[in-house]
Short mmCIF file of C-alpha atoms in Angstrom, two decimals:
data_model
loop_
_atom_site.label_atom_id
_atom_site.label_comp_id
_atom_site.label_asym_id
_atom_site.label_seq_id
_atom_site.Cartn_x
_atom_site.Cartn_y
_atom_site.Cartn_z
CA MET A 1 8.77 6.09 -17.48
CA GLU A 2 12.27 7.28 -16.79
CA ARG A 3 12.95 8.97 -20.32
CA LEU A 4 9.44 10.72 -20.05
CA VAL A 5 10.57 12.17 -16.88
CA THR A 6 13.90 13.25 -18.22
CA LEU A 7 12.17 15.07 -20.87
CA LEU A 8 9.93 16.94 -18.76
CA LEU A 9 12.69 17.71 -16.72
CA LEU A 10 14.50 19.31 -19.54
CA SER A 11 11.53 21.28 -20.28
CA VAL A 12 11.30 22.74 -17.25
CA LEU A 13 14.88 24.03 -17.29
CA LEU A 14 14.42 25.89 -20.98
CA LEU A 15 11.12 27.12 -19.91
CA SER A 16 13.04 28.64 -16.58
CA SER A 17 15.75 30.08 -19.22
CA ALA A 18 13.06 31.18 -22.12
CA GLY A 19 12.88 35.15 -20.98
CA GLU A 20 12.64 37.68 -23.70
CA SER A 21 14.31 35.64 -26.33
CA ALA A 22 11.85 32.70 -26.28
CA ARG A 23 9.75 34.69 -29.49
CA VAL A 24 8.76 33.24 -32.42
CA SER A 25 6.68 34.18 -35.56
CA LYS A 26 3.22 35.76 -34.92
CA ILE A 27 0.33 32.81 -36.27
CA ARG A 28 -2.40 34.75 -36.89
CA LEU A 29 -5.95 32.30 -36.44
CA PRO A 30 -7.60 32.02 -39.89
CA ASN A 31 -11.66 33.70 -39.57
CA SER A 32 -12.96 29.91 -40.02
CA PRO A 33 -12.62 27.81 -36.98
CA ALA A 34 -13.59 24.54 -39.15
CA ASP A 35 -9.51 24.33 -39.81
CA GLY A 36 -8.04 22.00 -37.33
CA LEU A 37 -5.09 22.55 -34.66
CA CYS A 38 -2.72 21.36 -36.93
CA ALA A 39 -2.85 23.53 -39.44
CA HIS A 40 -3.38 26.55 -37.28
CA LEU A 41 -0.12 25.84 -34.76
CA ILE A 42 1.80 22.40 -35.27
CA GLN A 43 2.57 21.59 -39.33
CA PRO A 44 3.48 25.65 -39.74
CA TYR A 45 6.65 24.29 -37.58
CA GLY A 46 7.29 21.81 -40.44
CA TYR A 47 5.40 18.51 -37.81
CA PRO A 48 3.42 16.20 -39.51
CA CYS A 49 0.26 16.44 -37.80
CA SER A 50 -3.11 14.25 -38.43
CA GLU A 51 -6.63 15.65 -36.88
CA HIS A 52 -8.53 12.84 -35.26
CA THR A 53 -11.85 12.30 -33.42
CA ALA A 54 -13.17 10.18 -30.44
CA GLN A 55 -15.98 9.52 -29.95
CA THR A 56 -16.92 8.96 -25.57
CA ASN A 57 -19.81 7.29 -24.23
CA ASP A 58 -22.06 10.05 -23.76
CA GLY A 59 -21.40 11.15 -27.48
CA TYR A 60 -19.11 13.83 -27.34
CA LEU A 61 -16.75 14.26 -30.25
CA LEU A 62 -13.09 15.17 -28.93
CA GLY A 63 -10.79 16.47 -31.13
CA LEU A 64 -7.26 14.95 -31.24
CA GLN A 65 -3.81 15.63 -33.13
CA ARG A 66 -1.35 13.43 -33.56
CA VAL A 67 1.91 15.15 -33.85
CA ALA A 68 5.32 13.01 -35.11
CA SER A 69 8.77 14.19 -35.08
CA ASN A 70 10.38 16.12 -38.34
CA SER A 71 13.02 13.91 -38.12
CA ARG A 72 12.30 10.91 -41.10
CA TYR A 73 14.89 8.95 -39.08
CA LEU A 74 13.00 8.81 -35.72
CA ARG A 75 9.66 8.52 -37.63
CA ARG A 76 10.87 5.15 -38.82
CA GLN A 77 11.34 3.84 -35.26
CA TYR A 78 8.79 2.56 -32.27
CA CYS A 79 7.44 5.32 -30.85
CA PRO A 80 5.42 4.79 -27.41
CA PRO A 81 2.01 6.90 -27.42
CA VAL A 82 1.83 9.88 -25.07
CA LEU A 83 -1.37 11.63 -24.25
CA LEU A 84 -1.35 15.29 -23.35
CA LEU A 85 -4.03 16.64 -21.22
CA HIS A 86 -4.42 20.58 -20.55
CA GLY A 87 -5.78 22.24 -18.16
CA LEU A 88 -8.68 24.66 -16.84
CA MET A 89 -9.85 27.07 -19.95
CA MET A 90 -7.10 25.97 -22.01
CA ALA A 91 -6.87 23.22 -25.07
CA GLY A 92 -4.59 20.83 -26.42
CA ASP A 93 -3.05 24.13 -28.61
CA ALA A 94 -1.41 24.91 -24.80
CA TRP A 95 1.32 22.11 -25.48
CA PHE A 96 2.61 24.10 -28.50
CA LEU A 97 2.64 27.68 -27.88
CA ASN A 98 6.42 28.70 -28.03
CA SER A 99 9.13 27.77 -30.33
CA PRO A 100 9.35 23.97 -30.68
CA ASN A 101 12.31 23.56 -28.52
CA GLN A 102 10.46 25.11 -25.55
CA SER A 103 6.96 23.07 -25.83
CA LEU A 104 6.67 20.05 -24.52
CA GLY A 105 4.60 18.70 -27.56
CA PHE A 106 7.38 19.28 -29.63
CA ILE A 107 10.24 18.29 -27.61
CA LEU A 108 8.53 15.16 -27.14
CA ALA A 109 7.78 14.57 -30.85
CA ASP A 110 11.48 15.73 -31.23
CA HIS A 111 12.71 12.71 -29.04
CA GLY A 112 10.47 10.03 -30.70
CA PHE A 113 7.17 9.85 -28.78
CA ASP A 114 4.03 9.47 -30.67
CA VAL A 115 2.20 12.89 -29.40
CA TRP A 116 -1.45 13.35 -28.93
CA ALA A 117 -3.05 16.33 -28.14
CA GLY A 118 -6.25 16.24 -26.22
CA ASN A 119 -9.19 18.62 -26.27
CA VAL A 120 -11.51 17.84 -23.58
CA ARG A 121 -15.47 18.67 -24.60
CA GLY A 122 -16.56 22.53 -24.91
CA THR A 123 -13.08 23.99 -25.89
CA ARG A 124 -12.81 25.53 -29.55
CA TRP A 125 -11.39 21.86 -31.19
CA SER A 126 -14.51 19.61 -29.29
CA ARG A 127 -17.98 21.39 -29.72
CA ARG A 128 -19.65 18.52 -31.10
CA HIS A 129 -21.64 15.76 -30.47
CA VAL A 130 -24.03 13.18 -32.10
CA HIS A 131 -26.98 14.74 -31.07
CA LEU A 132 -26.86 18.21 -28.89
CA THR A 133 -25.21 21.46 -30.24
CA GLU A 134 -23.18 23.86 -28.43
CA LYS A 135 -26.70 26.29 -27.97
CA ASP A 136 -28.02 23.11 -25.79
CA LYS A 137 -28.13 23.61 -22.36
CA ASP A 138 -27.70 19.76 -21.81
CA PHE A 139 -24.53 19.64 -23.86
CA TRP A 140 -22.45 22.11 -21.33
CA ASP A 141 -24.12 19.50 -18.22
CA TRP A 142 -20.88 18.02 -17.49
CA SER A 143 -18.00 19.19 -14.67
CA TRP A 144 -14.36 17.58 -14.96
CA GLN A 145 -16.06 13.93 -12.95
CA GLU A 146 -17.52 13.40 -16.84
CA LEU A 147 -14.13 14.88 -18.47
CA ALA A 148 -12.54 11.96 -16.21
CA LEU A 149 -14.92 8.98 -16.52
CA TYR A 150 -15.74 9.71 -20.61
CA ASP A 151 -13.57 12.08 -22.16
CA LEU A 152 -10.47 10.51 -20.72
CA GLU A 153 -11.44 7.37 -21.16
CA GLY A 154 -12.94 7.78 -24.77
CA MET A 155 -9.50 9.66 -26.26
CA ALA A 156 -7.67 6.98 -24.23
CA ARG A 157 -9.40 3.87 -25.88
CA TYR A 158 -8.87 5.54 -29.29
CA ILE A 159 -5.38 6.39 -28.83
CA TYR A 160 -4.84 2.15 -27.77
CA ASN A 161 -6.82 0.95 -30.06
CA ILE A 162 -4.96 2.90 -33.11
CA THR A 163 -1.72 2.28 -31.68
CA ASN A 164 -2.29 -1.02 -29.95
CA SER A 165 -0.01 0.39 -27.27
CA LYS A 166 -0.43 1.09 -23.43
CA ILE A 167 -0.19 5.15 -23.29
CA PHE A 168 1.44 7.56 -21.37
CA ILE A 169 -0.22 10.25 -19.66
CA VAL A 170 1.06 13.82 -19.24
CA GLY A 171 -1.53 15.85 -17.06
CA HIS A 172 -1.31 19.68 -16.08
CA SER A 173 -3.69 20.99 -13.60
CA GLN A 174 -7.32 20.00 -14.65
CA GLY A 175 -5.69 17.49 -16.62
CA THR A 176 -4.35 15.92 -13.03
CA ILE A 177 -7.48 15.73 -11.38
CA MET A 178 -9.21 14.13 -14.63
CA SER A 179 -6.25 11.56 -14.38
CA LEU A 180 -6.55 10.80 -10.51
CA ALA A 181 -10.17 10.18 -10.66
CA ALA A 182 -9.90 7.94 -14.23
CA PHE A 183 -7.25 5.77 -12.28
CA THR A 184 -9.68 4.44 -9.99
CA GLN A 185 -10.89 2.84 -12.71
CA PRO A 186 -9.48 -0.70 -13.36
CA HIS A 187 -10.70 -0.34 -17.11
CA ILE A 188 -8.90 2.67 -17.67
CA VAL A 189 -5.71 1.91 -15.82
CA SER A 190 -5.29 -1.27 -17.86
CA MET A 191 -4.66 1.14 -21.14
CA VAL A 192 -2.29 3.56 -19.41
CA GLU A 193 1.96 2.50 -19.21
CA ALA A 194 2.52 5.49 -16.82
CA ALA A 195 1.62 8.98 -16.15
CA ALA A 196 3.21 12.48 -15.14
CA LEU A 197 1.13 15.15 -13.13
CA LEU A 198 2.02 18.60 -12.87
CA SER A 199 0.72 21.07 -10.68
CA PRO A 200 -1.41 18.33 -9.23
CA ILE A 201 -5.05 19.02 -8.00
CA SER A 202 -7.20 17.01 -6.16
CA TYR A 203 -8.20 18.29 -2.98
CA LEU A 204 -8.55 21.85 -2.99
CA ASP A 205 -9.52 23.15 1.06
CA HIS A 206 -6.12 24.43 1.37
CA ILE A 207 -6.13 26.70 -2.13
CA SER A 208 -4.96 30.15 -1.60
CA SER A 209 -5.56 32.19 -4.34
CA SER A 210 -7.36 35.28 -3.27
CA PHE A 211 -9.19 35.95 -6.38
CA VAL A 212 -10.87 32.20 -6.54
CA LEU A 213 -11.43 32.60 -2.72
CA ARG A 214 -13.43 35.88 -3.31
CA LEU A 215 -15.46 34.31 -6.00
CA VAL A 216 -16.37 30.98 -3.50
CA LYS A 217 -17.69 33.30 -0.65
CA MET A 218 -19.65 35.22 -3.15
CA HIS A 219 -21.59 31.87 -4.44
CA ILE A 220 -20.54 33.18 -7.82
CA ASP A 221 -20.42 29.38 -9.53
CA GLU A 222 -24.39 28.98 -8.04
CA VAL A 223 -25.47 32.29 -9.01
CA LEU A 224 -24.24 31.57 -12.37
CA CYS A 225 -26.07 27.94 -12.20
CA VAL A 226 -29.29 30.00 -11.04
CA MET A 227 -29.15 32.34 -13.83
CA GLY A 228 -29.05 29.68 -16.05
CA ILE A 229 -25.51 30.65 -17.40
CA HIS A 230 -24.38 27.18 -18.66
CA GLU A 231 -21.42 27.98 -20.84
CA LEU A 232 -18.55 29.89 -19.28
CA ILE A 233 -16.52 32.25 -21.93
CA PHE A 234 -14.22 34.45 -20.97
CA LYS A 235 -12.50 34.86 -24.66
CA SER A 236 -14.03 37.92 -26.95
CA ASP A 237 -12.44 40.14 -29.46
CA CYS A 238 -12.77 43.13 -27.16
CA SER A 239 -11.37 41.82 -23.71
CA THR A 240 -8.18 40.04 -25.84
CA HIS A 241 -7.40 43.61 -27.46
CA MET A 242 -7.74 45.21 -23.90
CA MET A 243 -5.67 42.49 -22.35
CA ASP A 244 -3.05 42.81 -24.92
CA ILE A 245 -2.86 46.48 -24.64
CA LEU A 246 -2.68 46.23 -21.09
CA CYS A 247 -0.26 43.46 -20.86
CA GLY A 248 1.98 45.00 -23.51
CA GLU A 249 1.93 48.54 -22.37
CA TYR A 250 0.94 49.12 -18.50
CA VAL A 251 1.48 46.27 -16.71
CA ASN A 252 3.19 43.25 -16.08
CA CYS A 253 0.63 40.48 -16.82
CA ASN A 254 2.78 38.31 -14.59
CA GLU A 255 1.59 40.30 -11.60
CA LEU A 256 -1.82 40.11 -12.64
CA LEU A 257 -1.90 36.22 -12.51
CA THR A 258 -0.57 36.08 -9.46
CA PRO A 259 -3.50 36.62 -7.14
CA VAL A 260 -5.16 33.43 -9.02
CA THR A 261 -2.58 31.04 -9.92
CA GLY A 262 0.35 31.96 -7.39
CA LYS A 263 3.49 34.17 -8.14
CA ASN A 264 4.82 32.50 -11.59
CA CYS A 265 8.74 32.62 -11.58
CA CYS A 266 9.05 31.91 -15.83
CA PHE A 267 5.97 33.28 -17.29
CA ASN A 268 6.88 35.09 -20.27
CA ASN A 269 5.59 38.24 -20.83
CA SER A 270 6.34 39.40 -24.06
CA ARG A 271 4.37 36.35 -25.63
CA ILE A 272 1.22 37.49 -23.83
CA ASP A 273 -0.65 38.57 -27.56
CA PHE A 274 0.53 35.32 -29.02
CA TYR A 275 -1.13 33.55 -26.22
CA LEU A 276 -4.50 35.70 -25.79
CA GLU A 277 -5.27 34.26 -29.75
CA TYR A 278 -5.60 30.84 -28.03
CA GLU A 279 -6.41 31.22 -24.54
CA PRO A 280 -8.84 31.17 -22.50
CA GLN A 281 -11.16 28.35 -23.71
CA PRO A 282 -14.62 28.03 -22.65
CA THR A 283 -15.55 25.46 -19.58
CA SER A 284 -19.20 24.66 -18.37
CA SER A 285 -20.33 26.58 -15.35
CA LYS A 286 -21.17 23.18 -13.63
CA ASN A 287 -17.56 22.35 -13.90
CA LEU A 288 -16.83 25.86 -12.05
CA ASN A 289 -19.63 24.87 -9.56
CA HIS A 290 -18.12 21.41 -8.58
CA LEU A 291 -14.21 22.47 -8.13
CA PHE A 292 -15.71 25.04 -6.06
CA GLN A 293 -17.76 22.34 -4.15
CA MET A 294 -14.43 20.73 -3.28
CA ILE A 295 -13.29 24.07 -1.81
CA ARG A 296 -15.56 24.65 0.45
CA GLU A 297 -16.05 20.41 1.36
CA GLY A 298 -12.26 19.84 1.52
CA THR A 299 -13.54 16.50 -0.23
CA PHE A 300 -12.32 14.73 -3.63
CA ARG A 301 -15.81 13.50 -4.67
CA LYS A 302 -18.25 13.57 -7.61
CA TYR A 303 -20.34 16.12 -8.45
CA ASP A 304 -23.42 17.07 -5.11
CA TYR A 305 -26.64 17.36 -7.02
CA GLY A 306 -28.05 17.87 -3.20
CA ILE A 307 -29.44 15.19 -0.87
CA PHE A 308 -32.42 13.90 -3.16
CA LYS A 309 -30.86 14.22 -6.54
CA ASN A 310 -28.31 12.37 -4.92
CA LEU A 311 -30.24 9.83 -3.64
CA ILE A 312 -31.40 9.20 -7.41
CA ARG A 313 -28.01 9.24 -9.32
CA TYR A 314 -25.80 7.75 -6.56
CA GLY A 315 -28.26 5.97 -4.29
CA ARG A 316 -26.56 7.84 -1.27
CA PHE A 317 -27.40 11.12 0.27
CA ARG A 318 -23.68 12.26 -0.34
CA PRO A 319 -21.78 11.75 -3.21
CA PRO A 320 -19.10 8.86 -3.36
CA ALA A 321 -15.42 10.05 -3.18
CA PHE A 322 -12.88 8.91 -5.71
CA ASP A 323 -10.70 6.69 -3.55
CA VAL A 324 -6.69 7.46 -4.16
CA SER A 325 -5.86 4.70 -2.41
CA SER A 326 -7.46 2.49 -5.02
CA ILE A 327 -4.77 3.63 -7.87
CA PRO A 328 -2.84 0.35 -8.15
CA ASN A 329 0.31 -0.11 -7.13
CA SER A 330 1.70 -1.37 -10.80
CA LEU A 331 0.83 1.95 -12.05
CA PRO A 332 3.85 4.05 -12.20
CA LEU A 333 3.17 7.82 -11.36
CA TRP A 334 5.49 10.87 -11.32
CA ILE A 335 4.59 14.70 -9.82
CA ALA A 336 6.09 17.76 -9.79
CA TYR A 337 4.70 20.71 -7.86
CA GLY A 338 5.95 24.07 -6.79
CA GLY A 339 5.90 26.04 -3.23
CA ASN A 340 4.20 29.16 -4.77
CA ASP A 341 1.43 27.25 -6.35
CA ALA A 342 -1.97 28.90 -5.24
CA PHE A 343 -4.15 25.86 -6.57
CA ALA A 344 -1.78 23.10 -6.02
CA ASP A 345 -1.04 23.95 -2.09
CA VAL A 346 2.02 21.68 -1.24
CA THR A 347 -0.37 20.78 1.85
CA ASP A 348 -3.34 19.22 -0.56
CA VAL A 349 -0.56 17.64 -2.69
CA HIS A 350 0.97 15.91 0.55
CA ARG A 351 -2.66 14.63 1.33
CA THR A 352 -2.88 13.03 -2.01
CA LEU A 353 0.87 11.74 -1.89
CA LYS A 354 0.22 9.89 0.99
CA GLU A 355 -3.08 8.59 0.18
CA LEU A 356 -1.71 6.73 -2.86
CA LYS A 357 -0.32 3.02 -2.23
CA ARG A 358 2.51 3.40 -4.36
CA GLN A 359 4.78 6.16 -3.80
CA PRO A 360 5.51 8.50 -6.41
CA GLU A 361 8.53 10.03 -8.19
CA VAL A 362 8.40 13.76 -7.14
CA LEU A 363 9.91 17.11 -7.98
CA PHE A 364 9.88 19.73 -5.99
CA LEU A 365 10.92 23.36 -6.94
CA GLU A 366 10.03 26.00 -4.13
CA GLU A 367 9.64 28.98 -6.33
CA TYR A 368 7.12 27.83 -8.94
CA GLY A 369 3.70 28.77 -9.30
CA HIS A 370 0.43 26.98 -10.75
CA ILE A 371 1.59 27.60 -14.63
CA ASP A 372 5.28 27.20 -14.44
CA PHE A 373 5.48 23.60 -15.11
CA LEU A 374 3.36 23.95 -17.86
CA PRO A 375 5.90 24.44 -20.65
CA SER A 376 4.18 26.75 -22.83
CA ALA A 377 4.06 28.93 -19.68
CA THR A 378 0.36 30.19 -20.96
CA MET A 379 -2.80 30.87 -18.54
#
């Protein structure tokens, strides 16, 4: 755990000094989405990478990329597995979008870790199911609750079986809410050695993002569900081109992000055209609805279907809470958060810290916003 934390701190410091100098050659995506993330983004830098598929208990087929060091000496050493869990509207590529010395996925591989990049259902690298297709509305019938209890469990179980070793987990944003919920389940914790949570979210009632609060007030999430819009996808050739032009010539994209994520000190505006080739990734309308429920109610609970459906699904009028205090003392945690984070508000983070039985190691950086702890500084 100490070694992993040291590398995370190193990544944060590298990101802070990235600036304009952190430019690498552009890697254009091929027309066919059938090629995996390894071929797109990882192997071109000379890192051994293999594509894997983990099946969840509810039938989703999730893409996993296993990345090793490009050093033969390190590949001969014992390498503990690390599962990287991305944030909302991101995918596993988020950990590899900068140069190798400034992307956490590459940094961990270079220090001898057995790196696994996770991709939750619905993202570009995880759009398959044993029975459903992405055109079926049932394919999108999930929120972060399923990502925690099925996707994280399925990826962890696959890695655990392959490596015969407990895994380290590193999560950012949505990856942290998945982790905190999953760690209340003993069968998942039994496969985890330790976890590092970057920009952690669980309670959201003090969120300060003016953009998100406006959407919550307008009940956009409920409108989308009523309209039968199941998949949320904000990426298109037109929108990508417009953002590329705007951010390159007219505005500072970091300033555009501020009302959404909070003021980020370390966003690399010079690479926005490259980031937009990969982000944002799709998610489900139900996922947004669940997050907005939490903002309105100030709870860390399962999805609220309404009184009658709750009775059928949960046997109670209100959905059960994820009890953070049930996370066992035996699980070491490291938490990093920032003073300018408009999602993971300091008050909400402190509430989570207070409820944990075991006090984690904590890093607080006053000037950091929500995306600053992601060492690729994407969206």
